[in-house]
Coordinates of N, CA, C and O in Angstrom, one line a residue:
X276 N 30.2 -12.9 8.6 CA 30.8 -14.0 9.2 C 31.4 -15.0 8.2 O 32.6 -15.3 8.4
X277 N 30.9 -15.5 7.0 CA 31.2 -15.7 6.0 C 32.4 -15.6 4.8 O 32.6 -16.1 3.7
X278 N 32.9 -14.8 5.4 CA 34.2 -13.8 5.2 C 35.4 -13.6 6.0 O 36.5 -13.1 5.7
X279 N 34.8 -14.4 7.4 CA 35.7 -13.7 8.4 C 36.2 -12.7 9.2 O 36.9 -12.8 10.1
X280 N 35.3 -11.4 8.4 CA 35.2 -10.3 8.9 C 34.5 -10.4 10.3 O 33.3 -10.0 10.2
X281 N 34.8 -10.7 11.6 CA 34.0 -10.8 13.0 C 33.4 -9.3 13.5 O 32.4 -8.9 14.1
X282 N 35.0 -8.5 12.9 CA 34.1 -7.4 13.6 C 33.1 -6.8 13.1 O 32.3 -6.2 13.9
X283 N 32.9 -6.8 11.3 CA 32.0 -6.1 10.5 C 30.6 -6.9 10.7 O 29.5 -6.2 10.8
X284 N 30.5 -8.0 10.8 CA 29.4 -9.1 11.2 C 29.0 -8.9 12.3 O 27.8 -8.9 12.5
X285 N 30.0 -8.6 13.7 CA 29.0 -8.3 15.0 C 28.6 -7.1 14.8 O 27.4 -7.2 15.1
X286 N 28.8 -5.5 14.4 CA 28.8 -4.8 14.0 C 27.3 -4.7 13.4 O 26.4 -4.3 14.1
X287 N 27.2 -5.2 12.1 CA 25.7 -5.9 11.2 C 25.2 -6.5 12.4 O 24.5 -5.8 13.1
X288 N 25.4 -7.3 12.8 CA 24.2 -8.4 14.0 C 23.9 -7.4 15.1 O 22.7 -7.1 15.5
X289 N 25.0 -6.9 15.7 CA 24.5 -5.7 16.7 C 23.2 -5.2 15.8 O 22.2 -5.8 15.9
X290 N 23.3 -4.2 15.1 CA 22.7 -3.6 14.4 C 21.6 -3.9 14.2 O 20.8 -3.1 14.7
X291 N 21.2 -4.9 13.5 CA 20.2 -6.0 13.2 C 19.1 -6.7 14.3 O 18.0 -7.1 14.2
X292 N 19.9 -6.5 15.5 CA 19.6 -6.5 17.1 C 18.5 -5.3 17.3 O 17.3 -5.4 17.3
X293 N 19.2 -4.4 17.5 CA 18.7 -3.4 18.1 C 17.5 -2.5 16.9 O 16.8 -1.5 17.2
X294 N 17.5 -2.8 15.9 CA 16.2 -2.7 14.8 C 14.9 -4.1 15.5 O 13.7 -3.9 15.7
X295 N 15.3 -4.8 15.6 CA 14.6 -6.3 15.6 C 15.1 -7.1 16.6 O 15.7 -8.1 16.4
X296 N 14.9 -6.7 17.5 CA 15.0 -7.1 19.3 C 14.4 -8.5 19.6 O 14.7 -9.5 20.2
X297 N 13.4 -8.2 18.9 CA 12.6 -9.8 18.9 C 12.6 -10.6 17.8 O 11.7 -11.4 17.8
X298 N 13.1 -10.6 17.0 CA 13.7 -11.5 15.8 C 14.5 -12.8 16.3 O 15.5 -13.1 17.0
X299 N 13.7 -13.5 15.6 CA 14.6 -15.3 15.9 C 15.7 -15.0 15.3 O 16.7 -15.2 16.1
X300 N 15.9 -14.8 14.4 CA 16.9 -14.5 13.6 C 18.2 -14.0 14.4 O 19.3 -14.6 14.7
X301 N 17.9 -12.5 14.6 CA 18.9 -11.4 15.3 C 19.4 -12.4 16.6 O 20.5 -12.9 16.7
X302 N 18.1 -12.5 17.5 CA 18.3 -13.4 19.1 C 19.7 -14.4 18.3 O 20.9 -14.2 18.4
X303 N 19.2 -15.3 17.7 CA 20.1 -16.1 17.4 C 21.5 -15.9 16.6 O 22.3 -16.8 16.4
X304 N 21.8 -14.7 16.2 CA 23.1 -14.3 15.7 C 24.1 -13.9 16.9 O 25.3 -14.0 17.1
X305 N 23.1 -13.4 17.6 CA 24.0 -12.5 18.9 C 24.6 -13.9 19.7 O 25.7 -14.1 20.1
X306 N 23.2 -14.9 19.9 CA 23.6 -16.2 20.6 C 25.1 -16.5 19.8 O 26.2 -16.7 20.4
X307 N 25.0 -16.5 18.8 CA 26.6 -17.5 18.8 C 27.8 -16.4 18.3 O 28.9 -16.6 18.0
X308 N 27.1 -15.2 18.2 CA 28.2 -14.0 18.2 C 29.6 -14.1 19.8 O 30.8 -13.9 20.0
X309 N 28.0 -14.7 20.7 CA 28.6 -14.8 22.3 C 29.2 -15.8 22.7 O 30.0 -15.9 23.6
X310 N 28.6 -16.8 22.0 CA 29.3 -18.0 21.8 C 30.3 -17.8 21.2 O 31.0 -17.6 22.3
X311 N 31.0 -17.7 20.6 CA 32.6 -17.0 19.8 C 33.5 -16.2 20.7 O 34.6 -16.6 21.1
X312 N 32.8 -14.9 21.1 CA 33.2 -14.6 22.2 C 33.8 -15.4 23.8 O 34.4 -14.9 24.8
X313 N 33.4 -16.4 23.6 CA 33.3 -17.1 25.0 C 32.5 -16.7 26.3 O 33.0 -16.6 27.4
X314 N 31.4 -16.4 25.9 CA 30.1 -15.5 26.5 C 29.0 -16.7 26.4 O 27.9 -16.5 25.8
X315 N 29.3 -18.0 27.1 CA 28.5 -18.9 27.1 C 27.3 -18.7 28.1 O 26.5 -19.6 28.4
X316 N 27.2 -17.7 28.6 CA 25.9 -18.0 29.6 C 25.1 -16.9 28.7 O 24.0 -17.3 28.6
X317 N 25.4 -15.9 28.0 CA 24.6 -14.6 27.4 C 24.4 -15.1 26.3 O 23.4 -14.7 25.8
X318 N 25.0 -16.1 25.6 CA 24.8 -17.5 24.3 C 23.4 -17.8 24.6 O 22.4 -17.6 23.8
X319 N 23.5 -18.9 26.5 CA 22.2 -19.5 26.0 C 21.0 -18.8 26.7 O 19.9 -19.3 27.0
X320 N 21.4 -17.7 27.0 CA 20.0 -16.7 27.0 C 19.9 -16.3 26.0 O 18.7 -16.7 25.7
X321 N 20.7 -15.4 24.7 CA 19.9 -15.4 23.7 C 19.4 -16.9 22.8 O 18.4 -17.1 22.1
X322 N 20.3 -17.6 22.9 CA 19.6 -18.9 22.5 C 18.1 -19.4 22.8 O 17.5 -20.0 22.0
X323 N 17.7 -19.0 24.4 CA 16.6 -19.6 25.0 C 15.7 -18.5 24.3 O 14.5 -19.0 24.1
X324 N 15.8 -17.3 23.9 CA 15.4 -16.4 23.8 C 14.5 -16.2 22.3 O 13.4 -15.8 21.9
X325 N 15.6 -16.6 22.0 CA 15.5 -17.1 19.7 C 14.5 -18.2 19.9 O 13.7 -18.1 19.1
X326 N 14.4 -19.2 20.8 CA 13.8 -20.4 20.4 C 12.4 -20.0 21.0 O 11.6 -20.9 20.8
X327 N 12.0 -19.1 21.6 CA 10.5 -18.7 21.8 C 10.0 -17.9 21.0 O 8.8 -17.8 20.9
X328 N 10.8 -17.2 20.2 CA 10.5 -15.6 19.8 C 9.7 -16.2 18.5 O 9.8 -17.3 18.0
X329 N 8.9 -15.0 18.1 CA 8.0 -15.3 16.8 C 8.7 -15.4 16.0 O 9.7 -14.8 15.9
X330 N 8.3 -16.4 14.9 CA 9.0 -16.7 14.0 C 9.9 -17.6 14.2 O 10.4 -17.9 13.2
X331 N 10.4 -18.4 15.3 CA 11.3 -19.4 15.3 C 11.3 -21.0 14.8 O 12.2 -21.9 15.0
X332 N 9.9 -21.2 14.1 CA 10.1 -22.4 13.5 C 9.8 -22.2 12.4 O 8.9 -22.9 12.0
X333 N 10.2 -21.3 11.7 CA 10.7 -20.5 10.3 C 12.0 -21.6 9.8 O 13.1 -21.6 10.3
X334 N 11.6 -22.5 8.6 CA 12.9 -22.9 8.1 C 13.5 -21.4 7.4 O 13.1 -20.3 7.1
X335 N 15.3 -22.5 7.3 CA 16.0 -21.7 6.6 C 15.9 -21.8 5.0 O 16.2 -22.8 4.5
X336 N 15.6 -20.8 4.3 CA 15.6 -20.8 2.6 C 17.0 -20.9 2.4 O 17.2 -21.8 1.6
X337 N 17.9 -20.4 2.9 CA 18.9 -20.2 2.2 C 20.3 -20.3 3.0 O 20.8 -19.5 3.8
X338 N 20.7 -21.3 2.6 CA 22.4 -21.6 3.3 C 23.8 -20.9 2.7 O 23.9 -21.4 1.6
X339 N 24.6 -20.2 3.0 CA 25.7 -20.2 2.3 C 26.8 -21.1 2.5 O 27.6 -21.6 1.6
X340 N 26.9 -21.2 3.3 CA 28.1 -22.4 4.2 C 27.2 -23.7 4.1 O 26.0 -23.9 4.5
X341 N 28.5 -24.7 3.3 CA 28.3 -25.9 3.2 C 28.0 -26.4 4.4 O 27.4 -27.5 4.2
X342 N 28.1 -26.2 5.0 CA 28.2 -27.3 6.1 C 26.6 -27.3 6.5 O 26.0 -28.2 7.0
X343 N 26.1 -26.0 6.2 CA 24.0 -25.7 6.8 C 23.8 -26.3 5.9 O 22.6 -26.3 6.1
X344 N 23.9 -26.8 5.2 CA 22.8 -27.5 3.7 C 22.8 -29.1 4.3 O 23.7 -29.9 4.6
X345 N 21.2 -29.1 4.4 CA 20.5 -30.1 5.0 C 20.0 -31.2 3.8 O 18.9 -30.8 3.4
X346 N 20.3 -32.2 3.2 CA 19.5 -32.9 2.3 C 19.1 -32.5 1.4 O 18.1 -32.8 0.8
X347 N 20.2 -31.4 1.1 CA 19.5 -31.3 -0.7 C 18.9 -29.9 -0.1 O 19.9 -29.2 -0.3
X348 N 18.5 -29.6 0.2 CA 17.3 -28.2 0.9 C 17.5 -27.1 0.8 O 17.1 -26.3 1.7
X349 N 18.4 -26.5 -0.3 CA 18.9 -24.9 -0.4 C 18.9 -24.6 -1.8 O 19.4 -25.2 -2.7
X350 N 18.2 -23.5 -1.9 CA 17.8 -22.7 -3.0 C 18.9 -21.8 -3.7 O 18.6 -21.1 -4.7

């Protein structure tokens, strides 16, 4: 996504999905994969979905896009 490449990134996130179904992580890639798409109701089911799943109050180690870097907070 970082690149721009949408389709190589849904592609990877699909992928990453269906290894790791219940991953905060994956749930929440596909959420705003769908969100991009204009798939706002399948957004906030995987959204609702990411925010229960294990692992979801996991900070982020690592931002690449300026805009995620929270107060200094990236390695």
């Amino acid at each position: 996504m970082n690149r721009n490449d949408w389709q190589r990134a849904q592609a990877n996130f699909a992928h990453a999905y269906r290894l790791s179904p219940q991953d905060a992580f994956s749930l929440n890639n596909q959420a705003v994969l769908s969100e991009m798409n204009g798939d706002l109701e399948t957004a906030q089911d995987f959204y609702r979905e990411a925010q229960s799943a294990p692992g979801s109050n996991g900070k982020v180690g690592l931002a690449t896009r300026l805009d995620s870097k929270v107060h200094g907070w990236t390695r």
